[in-house]
């Protein structure tokens, strides 16, 4: 006979769960119910960018924190302007500086003001556009002039997407721009003109591969900022109501209790003056309203919401709000260092590359064509002329003395040049040196002596 096999094993079952490899972020369940997904970043940008821009414009125009955030970014990214420094041809940088006063085709500002206006548009609308005119000037245009609705296949692998024309190899070759700015108070034309990409400056922060147009920097916080704005308005109205101190008289006989006022059936609206004494009759009573005030929990919650808005916009909280009550030297310095790294990355990776360099190259070409004396070998090899660095505005530290001492030490150790330090302060080193030499000569002629150290003049032959 065969031995019978037990149906239940005598060995106890292990309590160790079965190991699984998975990402919780890709899981399912009730906690993920209703959470949105983004299948394609490019398609989402194309669909949402115009709506985001419209809402951002409205909030910046009406909300103090939104406007403060924009101005903070413009001040940090541009300040007094990004200035060119040509190591191979310093005289060209001086000539370019003279041109900056005439850069604006509309004669409203200079080249550095155009930088600020373009960055402001990039933060609010997500992008900025400008045209390089035939006269060597720059004209800013509204981003809405580049026709977002124009998208079609034009054959041979070429296509137009959101008003931007691409060649078959993916290069941007043209922009389709409306003749008039939408919103002007008279009949306008919505016909577009095909403008070669070499004549168009398109400034935007690239977020994803294949991105065509820019996305407003307010995209992560638009809904939160709108709710915050509504909450602040509600609290202001609540405070106004709280300030309306009112009293209510109860009169069992309905004879108005001896008070004088305006009768609005069936209510008598009585007025009190400071120091008034009134005697109430038997059965009469007066009660005063006790409107609620803003609680500490509401104030704390609004601060948290404001911090989230600042984080979403990418700027320190105290820069957005101007509130330094919770800040100290260490926290301010740590926050500013991180923010300055972000600012420098955008300055060199976006503003210099998409705006400053094309303008510099366009100016060099026009100067060479006009027979500039320094441009003799430009057409043989333009690269030595185009090779230039852009000096960004210097950040002021919390302790200016330590900042100046660190700058002096860096120059003395050969880690930076005086030209870089001077350009970061918004000056030209040639003009500065001329002014210093002139001041020294004038002081010596007048027999003046100052305690502050003055640079030593090196004699080369005859004394200056």
Short mmCIF file of C-alpha atoms in Angstrom, two decimals:
data_model
loop_
_atom_site.label_atom_id
_atom_site.label_comp_id
_atom_site.label_asym_id
_atom_site.label_seq_id
_atom_site.Cartn_x
_atom_site.Cartn_y
_atom_site.Cartn_z
CA UNK A 1 0.00 0.00 0.00
CA UNK A 2 1.12 3.51 -0.67
CA UNK A 3 1.62 5.74 2.28
CA UNK A 4 -0.97 8.47 2.54
CA UNK A 5 0.21 12.05 1.98
CA UNK A 6 -0.92 14.56 4.63
CA UNK A 7 -3.07 17.35 3.26
CA UNK A 8 -1.73 19.91 5.75
CA UNK A 9 2.00 20.38 6.17
CA UNK A 10 3.33 20.28 9.68
CA UNK A 11 5.86 23.05 8.83
CA UNK A 12 4.62 26.48 9.96
CA UNK A 13 4.11 29.15 7.26
CA UNK A 14 6.61 32.01 7.14
CA UNK A 15 5.37 35.44 8.24
CA UNK A 16 7.79 37.25 5.87
CA UNK A 17 5.83 39.16 3.18
CA UNK A 18 6.50 38.55 -0.48
CA UNK A 19 9.07 41.11 -1.74
CA UNK A 20 7.89 43.34 -4.58
CA UNK A 21 9.75 45.95 -6.58
CA UNK A 22 7.69 49.01 -7.45
CA UNK A 23 7.49 52.82 -7.26
CA UNK A 24 4.79 54.11 -4.97
CA UNK A 25 4.43 57.11 -7.25
CA UNK A 26 3.30 54.76 -10.04
CA UNK A 27 0.94 52.77 -7.84
CA UNK A 28 -2.83 52.79 -7.74
CA UNK A 29 -5.40 53.10 -5.01
CA UNK A 30 -7.73 55.59 -3.45
CA UNK A 31 -4.92 57.95 -2.47
CA UNK A 32 -4.16 58.50 -6.16
CA UNK A 33 -7.81 58.99 -7.11
CA UNK A 34 -8.22 62.34 -8.85
CA UNK A 35 -4.50 63.15 -9.01
CA UNK A 36 -3.74 64.62 -12.48
CA UNK A 37 -1.10 63.25 -14.83
CA UNK A 38 0.84 64.85 -17.70
CA UNK A 39 1.32 62.45 -20.58
CA UNK A 40 3.29 64.92 -22.73
CA UNK A 41 4.98 68.05 -21.41
CA UNK A 42 5.14 69.68 -24.85
CA UNK A 43 1.43 69.20 -25.59
CA UNK A 44 0.54 70.47 -22.12
CA UNK A 45 2.69 73.57 -22.66
CA UNK A 46 1.14 74.29 -26.05
CA UNK A 47 -2.39 74.03 -24.63
CA UNK A 48 -1.83 75.82 -21.31
CA UNK A 49 0.74 78.54 -22.09
CA UNK A 50 -1.71 81.22 -23.38
CA UNK A 51 -4.09 80.70 -20.45
CA UNK A 52 -1.23 80.83 -17.94
CA UNK A 53 0.05 84.05 -19.50
CA UNK A 54 -3.35 85.76 -19.35
CA UNK A 55 -3.90 84.84 -15.71
CA UNK A 56 -0.36 85.80 -14.73
CA UNK A 57 -0.75 89.22 -16.35
CA UNK A 58 -3.96 89.84 -14.40
CA UNK A 59 -2.45 88.81 -11.07
CA UNK A 60 0.71 90.87 -11.56
CA UNK A 61 -1.42 93.90 -12.39
CA UNK A 62 -3.61 93.53 -9.29
CA UNK A 63 -1.71 91.59 -6.63
CA UNK A 64 1.10 93.16 -4.63
CA UNK A 65 2.98 89.90 -4.00
CA UNK A 66 2.82 88.88 -7.67
CA UNK A 67 4.18 92.26 -8.75
CA UNK A 68 6.87 92.10 -6.06
CA UNK A 69 7.96 88.68 -7.30
CA UNK A 70 8.36 89.94 -10.86
CA UNK A 71 10.35 92.99 -9.80
CA UNK A 72 12.57 90.80 -7.60
CA UNK A 73 13.47 88.56 -10.54
CA UNK A 74 14.10 91.53 -12.86
CA UNK A 75 16.30 93.25 -10.29
CA UNK A 76 18.32 90.10 -9.61
CA UNK A 77 18.72 88.97 -13.22
CA UNK A 78 19.39 92.34 -14.86
CA UNK A 79 19.81 95.10 -12.30
CA UNK A 80 21.80 97.85 -14.01
CA UNK A 81 22.39 95.59 -16.99
CA UNK A 82 24.63 92.81 -18.30
CA UNK A 83 27.70 94.46 -19.82
CA UNK A 84 30.01 93.08 -22.48
CA UNK A 85 33.74 92.61 -21.95
CA UNK A 86 35.87 91.87 -25.01
CA UNK A 87 39.27 90.52 -24.05
CA UNK A 88 40.65 90.55 -27.60
CA UNK A 89 39.30 93.96 -28.60
CA UNK A 90 38.61 96.19 -25.56
CA UNK A 91 37.95 99.18 -27.82
CA UNK A 92 34.94 97.36 -29.26
CA UNK A 93 33.35 97.09 -25.83
CA UNK A 94 33.76 100.86 -25.42
CA UNK A 95 32.15 101.49 -28.82
CA UNK A 96 29.32 99.07 -28.01
CA UNK A 97 28.67 100.91 -24.74
CA UNK A 98 28.21 104.09 -26.73
CA UNK A 99 25.67 102.34 -28.96
CA UNK A 100 23.58 101.09 -26.03
CA UNK A 101 21.94 104.52 -25.61
CA UNK A 102 20.46 104.19 -29.10
CA UNK A 103 19.58 100.49 -29.04
CA UNK A 104 15.85 100.93 -28.50
CA UNK A 105 14.00 101.51 -31.77
CA UNK A 106 11.15 103.17 -29.84
CA UNK A 107 13.55 105.51 -27.97
CA UNK A 108 12.03 104.70 -24.58
CA UNK A 109 15.11 103.28 -22.87
CA UNK A 110 18.62 101.98 -23.54
CA UNK A 111 19.91 98.45 -24.15
CA UNK A 112 19.95 97.67 -20.45
CA UNK A 113 16.37 98.86 -20.09
CA UNK A 114 15.47 96.54 -22.96
CA UNK A 115 17.10 93.69 -21.05
CA UNK A 116 14.91 94.45 -18.03
CA UNK A 117 11.73 94.73 -20.12
CA UNK A 118 12.48 91.43 -21.88
CA UNK A 119 13.12 89.61 -18.60
CA UNK A 120 9.93 91.06 -17.10
CA UNK A 121 7.96 89.69 -20.05
CA UNK A 122 9.73 86.34 -19.73
CA UNK A 123 8.75 86.02 -16.06
CA UNK A 124 5.11 87.02 -16.61
CA UNK A 125 4.32 85.65 -20.07
CA UNK A 126 6.98 82.96 -20.13
CA UNK A 127 8.75 84.53 -23.09
CA UNK A 128 9.81 87.77 -24.75
CA UNK A 129 10.27 88.66 -28.40
CA UNK A 130 12.28 91.41 -30.08
CA UNK A 131 13.14 92.27 -33.67
CA UNK A 132 16.56 93.33 -34.95
CA UNK A 133 15.68 96.17 -37.32
CA UNK A 134 17.42 97.13 -40.53
CA UNK A 135 18.84 100.18 -38.76
CA UNK A 136 20.66 98.07 -36.18
CA UNK A 137 18.14 98.75 -33.42
CA UNK A 138 16.01 96.50 -31.23
CA UNK A 139 12.23 96.63 -31.04
CA UNK A 140 10.38 94.66 -28.38
CA UNK A 141 7.07 93.16 -29.47
CA UNK A 142 4.18 91.66 -27.54
CA UNK A 143 4.41 87.85 -27.34
CA UNK A 144 0.80 87.69 -28.53
CA UNK A 145 1.94 89.06 -31.90
CA UNK A 146 3.60 85.73 -32.64
CA UNK A 147 0.56 83.77 -33.78
CA UNK A 148 0.00 80.86 -31.39
CA UNK A 149 -2.90 79.58 -33.46
CA UNK A 150 -0.73 78.96 -36.53
CA UNK A 151 0.33 75.31 -36.60
CA UNK A 152 0.55 73.25 -39.77
CA UNK A 153 2.71 70.91 -41.82
CA UNK A 154 4.29 72.76 -44.75
CA UNK A 155 5.82 69.72 -46.44
CA UNK A 156 9.24 68.17 -46.77
CA UNK A 157 9.47 67.60 -43.03
CA UNK A 158 9.14 71.32 -42.29
CA UNK A 159 6.35 72.56 -40.04
CA UNK A 160 4.97 75.56 -38.19
CA UNK A 161 4.16 75.12 -34.50
CA UNK A 162 2.59 77.97 -32.50
CA UNK A 163 3.83 80.50 -35.04
CA UNK A 164 7.42 79.17 -35.07
CA UNK A 165 8.64 77.61 -38.31
CA UNK A 166 11.01 74.65 -38.15
CA UNK A 167 13.13 73.15 -40.92
CA UNK A 168 13.14 69.42 -41.57
CA UNK A 169 16.20 69.05 -39.31
CA UNK A 170 14.45 70.79 -36.39
CA UNK A 171 16.16 74.18 -36.67
CA UNK A 172 14.11 77.32 -36.08
CA UNK A 173 14.17 79.20 -39.36
CA UNK A 174 11.36 81.77 -39.10
CA UNK A 175 8.64 83.32 -36.95
CA UNK A 176 5.16 84.23 -38.18
CA UNK A 177 4.36 87.59 -36.61
CA UNK A 178 1.18 89.63 -36.78
CA UNK A 179 1.57 93.11 -38.20
CA UNK A 180 -0.27 94.80 -35.32
CA UNK A 181 -0.30 94.30 -31.59
CA UNK A 182 -3.56 92.65 -30.44
CA UNK A 183 -5.62 94.92 -28.21
CA UNK A 184 -4.96 98.26 -29.90
CA UNK A 185 -8.02 100.59 -29.79
CA UNK A 186 -8.63 100.63 -33.54
CA UNK A 187 -8.97 98.27 -36.46
CA UNK A 188 -5.96 95.99 -36.62
CA UNK A 189 -4.71 93.37 -39.03
CA UNK A 190 -4.27 89.78 -37.91
CA UNK A 191 -2.28 88.90 -41.02
CA UNK A 192 1.15 87.48 -40.27
CA UNK A 193 4.53 88.24 -41.78
CA UNK A 194 7.22 85.59 -42.08
CA UNK A 195 10.35 86.95 -40.38
CA UNK A 196 13.64 84.98 -40.58
CA UNK A 197 14.81 83.63 -37.24
CA UNK A 198 18.11 85.54 -37.57
CA UNK A 199 16.14 88.78 -37.14
CA UNK A 200 14.13 87.61 -34.12
CA UNK A 201 15.24 87.42 -30.49
CA UNK A 202 13.20 84.83 -28.58
CA UNK A 203 13.88 84.79 -24.84
CA UNK A 204 12.43 81.96 -22.74
CA UNK A 205 13.55 79.43 -20.17
CA UNK A 206 13.80 75.92 -21.69
CA UNK A 207 12.12 73.38 -19.42
CA UNK A 208 11.75 70.30 -21.61
CA UNK A 209 13.24 68.87 -24.80
CA UNK A 210 11.26 69.95 -27.85
CA UNK A 211 9.77 73.01 -26.14
CA UNK A 212 8.50 75.56 -28.66
CA UNK A 213 7.27 78.55 -26.64
CA UNK A 214 7.83 79.75 -23.09
CA UNK A 215 5.68 79.06 -20.04
CA UNK A 216 4.88 81.68 -17.40
CA UNK A 217 7.04 81.39 -14.30
CA UNK A 218 3.82 81.72 -12.29
CA UNK A 219 2.53 78.38 -13.58
CA UNK A 220 3.19 76.39 -10.36
CA UNK A 221 1.51 78.96 -8.11
CA UNK A 222 -1.26 80.64 -10.11
CA UNK A 223 -4.09 78.82 -8.35
CA UNK A 224 -2.46 79.14 -4.94
CA UNK A 225 -1.78 82.84 -5.50
CA UNK A 226 -5.37 83.49 -6.62
CA UNK A 227 -6.70 81.74 -3.50
CA UNK A 228 -4.24 83.65 -1.31
CA UNK A 229 -5.37 86.93 -2.86
CA UNK A 230 -9.01 86.04 -2.17
CA UNK A 231 -8.19 85.04 1.42
CA UNK A 232 -6.42 88.34 2.07
CA UNK A 233 -9.41 90.25 0.66
CA UNK A 234 -11.76 88.26 2.90
CA UNK A 235 -9.67 89.08 5.97
CA UNK A 236 -9.61 92.77 5.06
CA UNK A 237 -13.40 92.80 4.75
CA UNK A 238 -13.61 90.98 8.07
CA UNK A 239 -11.52 93.70 9.68
CA UNK A 240 -13.72 96.42 8.20
CA UNK A 241 -16.78 94.72 9.65
CA UNK A 242 -15.03 94.34 13.00
CA UNK A 243 -14.41 98.09 13.07
CA UNK A 244 -18.13 98.78 12.68
CA UNK A 245 -19.00 98.88 16.39
CA UNK A 246 -22.81 98.82 16.67
CA UNK A 247 -25.37 98.75 19.47
CA UNK A 248 -28.88 97.30 19.52
CA UNK A 249 -31.64 98.60 21.80
CA UNK A 250 -34.36 96.25 23.00
CA UNK A 251 -37.56 98.10 23.91
CA UNK A 252 -40.51 96.05 25.09
CA UNK A 253 -42.90 98.98 24.56
CA UNK A 254 -41.64 99.85 21.07
CA UNK A 255 -41.20 103.54 21.94
CA UNK A 256 -37.55 103.82 20.82
CA UNK A 257 -36.37 104.14 24.40
CA UNK A 258 -36.03 107.90 24.27
CA UNK A 259 -33.34 107.84 21.55
CA UNK A 260 -33.29 110.28 18.64
CA UNK A 261 -32.46 109.13 15.13
CA UNK A 262 -33.73 108.39 11.66
CA UNK A 263 -36.81 106.19 11.39
CA UNK A 264 -36.61 103.51 8.71
CA UNK A 265 -39.67 101.39 9.26
CA UNK A 266 -39.78 99.50 11.47
CA UNK A 267 -36.28 100.39 12.78
CA UNK A 268 -35.00 103.55 14.46
CA UNK A 269 -31.34 104.15 13.57
CA UNK A 270 -29.96 106.08 16.54
CA UNK A 271 -26.62 107.86 16.57
CA UNK A 272 -24.30 108.13 19.58
CA UNK A 273 -21.64 110.75 20.19
CA UNK A 274 -18.63 110.46 22.50
CA UNK A 275 -19.59 111.26 26.09
CA UNK A 276 -23.32 110.71 25.52
CA UNK A 277 -25.29 109.46 28.53
CA UNK A 278 -28.71 107.94 28.01
CA UNK A 279 -31.11 106.64 30.64
CA UNK A 280 -32.94 103.47 29.72
CA UNK A 281 -36.46 102.95 30.94
CA UNK A 282 -37.86 99.87 32.63
CA UNK A 283 -37.77 96.84 30.35
CA UNK A 284 -35.27 98.39 27.96
CA UNK A 285 -31.88 96.85 27.22
CA UNK A 286 -28.92 97.62 24.95
CA UNK A 287 -26.49 95.11 23.47
CA UNK A 288 -23.35 95.68 21.42
CA UNK A 289 -21.98 93.59 18.56
CA UNK A 290 -18.93 91.46 19.17
CA UNK A 291 -17.42 90.88 15.69
CA UNK A 292 -14.69 88.27 15.46
CA UNK A 293 -11.07 89.32 14.95
CA UNK A 294 -8.34 87.63 12.92
CA UNK A 295 -7.01 84.69 14.87
CA UNK A 296 -3.39 83.71 15.24
CA UNK A 297 -4.05 80.49 13.33
CA UNK A 298 -5.23 82.47 10.29
CA UNK A 299 -2.14 84.67 10.36
CA UNK A 300 0.13 81.62 10.65
CA UNK A 301 -1.62 79.82 7.82
CA UNK A 302 -1.35 82.85 5.52
CA UNK A 303 2.40 82.99 6.23
CA UNK A 304 2.74 79.33 5.28
CA UNK A 305 0.79 79.94 2.07
CA UNK A 306 3.00 82.94 1.26
CA UNK A 307 6.12 80.83 1.79
CA UNK A 308 4.77 78.24 -0.61
CA UNK A 309 4.10 80.96 -3.19
CA UNK A 310 7.66 82.26 -2.83
CA UNK A 311 9.06 78.75 -3.20
CA UNK A 312 6.98 78.12 -6.32
CA UNK A 313 8.16 81.38 -7.86
CA UNK A 314 11.75 80.49 -6.99
CA UNK A 315 12.63 83.45 -4.77
CA UNK A 316 13.36 83.74 -1.02
CA UNK A 317 10.32 84.42 1.13
CA UNK A 318 11.66 87.67 2.55
CA UNK A 319 12.38 88.97 -0.96
CA UNK A 320 8.77 88.35 -1.97
CA UNK A 321 7.15 89.83 1.13
CA UNK A 322 9.77 92.20 2.52
CA UNK A 323 9.15 90.63 5.93
CA UNK A 324 12.41 90.18 7.86
CA UNK A 325 10.83 89.53 11.25
CA UNK A 326 11.79 85.84 11.28
CA UNK A 327 15.16 86.23 9.56
CA UNK A 328 18.69 86.38 10.94
CA UNK A 329 22.15 86.77 9.44
CA UNK A 330 22.67 83.04 8.91
CA UNK A 331 19.29 82.32 7.35
CA UNK A 332 19.48 85.37 5.08
CA UNK A 333 22.96 84.46 3.85
CA UNK A 334 22.09 80.80 3.24
CA UNK A 335 18.92 81.71 1.36
CA UNK A 336 20.63 84.35 -0.76
CA UNK A 337 23.53 82.07 -1.72
CA UNK A 338 21.17 79.44 -3.12
CA UNK A 339 19.09 82.04 -4.91
CA UNK A 340 22.18 83.67 -6.44
CA UNK A 341 23.28 80.34 -7.88
CA UNK A 342 19.91 80.05 -9.54
CA UNK A 343 20.13 83.63 -10.79
CA UNK A 344 23.60 83.10 -12.26
CA UNK A 345 22.47 79.94 -14.07
CA UNK A 346 19.60 81.81 -15.75
CA UNK A 347 21.77 84.83 -16.53
CA UNK A 348 24.41 82.86 -18.42
CA UNK A 349 22.29 79.98 -19.74
CA UNK A 350 19.30 81.99 -20.92
CA UNK A 351 19.74 85.79 -21.02
CA UNK A 352 23.32 85.86 -22.33
CA UNK A 353 22.83 83.00 -24.77
CA UNK A 354 19.43 84.02 -26.19
CA UNK A 355 19.59 87.82 -25.96
CA UNK A 356 23.01 89.36 -25.33
CA UNK A 357 25.15 87.25 -27.67
CA UNK A 358 22.85 87.61 -30.72
CA UNK A 359 22.73 91.39 -30.18
CA UNK A 360 26.54 91.54 -29.87
CA UNK A 361 27.02 89.48 -33.04
CA UNK A 362 24.50 91.62 -34.94
CA UNK A 363 26.25 94.80 -33.80
CA UNK A 364 29.68 93.45 -34.81
CA UNK A 365 28.42 92.57 -38.28
CA UNK A 366 26.95 96.01 -38.85
CA UNK A 367 30.14 97.68 -37.57
CA UNK A 368 32.24 95.57 -39.93
CA UNK A 369 29.96 96.41 -42.87
CA UNK A 370 30.21 100.11 -42.01
CA UNK A 371 34.02 99.94 -42.11
CA UNK A 372 34.85 100.12 -38.42
CA UNK A 373 38.62 100.63 -37.94
CA UNK A 374 38.94 97.65 -35.57
CA UNK A 375 37.15 95.18 -37.88
CA UNK A 376 39.85 94.56 -40.49
CA UNK A 377 39.98 90.75 -40.20
CA UNK A 378 36.36 90.22 -39.16
CA UNK A 379 35.20 88.60 -42.40
CA UNK A 380 38.19 86.26 -42.49
CA UNK A 381 37.46 84.93 -38.97
CA UNK A 382 34.73 86.56 -36.84
CA UNK A 383 35.27 84.28 -33.84
CA UNK A 384 37.99 86.37 -32.11
CA UNK A 385 35.63 89.35 -32.30
CA UNK A 386 32.57 87.44 -31.10
CA UNK A 387 34.52 85.90 -28.23
CA UNK A 388 33.38 88.10 -25.34
CA UNK A 389 32.15 87.64 -21.80
CA UNK A 390 29.17 89.30 -20.19
CA UNK A 391 29.60 90.77 -16.73
CA UNK A 392 26.52 90.50 -14.56
CA UNK A 393 25.63 93.05 -11.86
CA UNK A 394 27.40 92.47 -8.58
CA UNK A 395 25.32 91.17 -5.69
CA UNK A 396 25.60 93.16 -2.48
CA UNK A 397 26.14 90.97 0.54
CA UNK A 398 24.58 91.43 3.93
CA UNK A 399 27.92 92.72 5.24
CA UNK A 400 29.34 95.11 2.56
CA UNK A 401 32.71 95.40 4.32
CA UNK A 402 33.35 91.66 4.18
CA UNK A 403 32.18 91.62 0.57
CA UNK A 404 34.64 94.38 -0.39
CA UNK A 405 37.47 92.69 1.50
CA UNK A 406 36.75 89.39 -0.26
CA UNK A 407 36.74 91.16 -3.63
CA UNK A 408 40.07 92.86 -2.91
CA UNK A 409 41.57 89.55 -1.78
CA UNK A 410 40.34 87.83 -4.97
CA UNK A 411 41.95 90.50 -7.13
CA UNK A 412 45.19 90.29 -5.17
CA UNK A 413 45.26 86.48 -5.48
CA UNK A 414 44.66 86.64 -9.22
CA UNK A 415 41.23 84.97 -8.98
CA UNK A 416 39.52 87.88 -10.75
CA UNK A 417 40.59 91.02 -12.57
CA UNK A 418 39.89 94.64 -11.75
CA UNK A 419 38.01 94.85 -15.02
CA UNK A 420 35.62 92.13 -13.87
CA UNK A 421 35.11 93.73 -10.47
CA UNK A 422 34.53 97.19 -11.96
CA UNK A 423 32.16 95.90 -14.67
CA UNK A 424 30.14 94.03 -12.03
CA UNK A 425 29.56 97.38 -10.32
CA UNK A 426 28.16 98.81 -13.55
CA UNK A 427 31.18 100.88 -14.64
CA UNK A 428 33.76 100.74 -17.43
CA UNK A 429 37.29 100.21 -16.14
CA UNK A 430 38.79 102.59 -18.74
CA UNK A 431 36.50 105.44 -17.69
CA UNK A 432 37.01 104.65 -14.01
CA UNK A 433 40.80 104.69 -14.34
CA UNK A 434 40.64 108.02 -16.19
CA UNK A 435 38.50 109.51 -13.43
CA UNK A 436 40.83 108.19 -10.69
CA UNK A 437 43.89 109.60 -12.46
CA UNK A 438 42.15 112.95 -12.97
CA UNK A 439 41.11 113.08 -9.31
CA UNK A 440 44.67 112.29 -8.17
CA UNK A 441 46.15 115.01 -10.37
CA UNK A 442 43.61 117.55 -9.17
CA UNK A 443 44.15 116.61 -5.50
CA UNK A 444 47.94 116.88 -5.89
CA UNK A 445 47.66 120.26 -7.61
CA UNK A 446 45.50 121.60 -4.79
CA UNK A 447 47.71 120.10 -2.09
CA UNK A 448 44.95 117.83 -0.81
CA UNK A 449 45.63 114.63 1.06
CA UNK A 450 43.12 112.00 2.15
CA UNK A 451 43.41 109.15 4.63
CA UNK A 452 41.97 106.55 2.26
CA UNK A 453 44.58 104.71 0.24
CA UNK A 454 44.87 105.83 -3.36
CA UNK A 455 46.24 103.74 -6.22
CA UNK A 456 49.89 104.40 -6.98
CA UNK A 457 50.64 106.00 -10.33
CA UNK A 458 53.37 104.19 -12.24
CA UNK A 459 55.71 106.57 -14.02
CA UNK A 460 56.44 105.64 -17.61
CA UNK A 461 58.94 108.20 -18.81
CA UNK A 462 57.61 111.67 -18.04
CA UNK A 463 55.42 112.11 -14.99
CA UNK A 464 51.73 112.50 -15.70
#
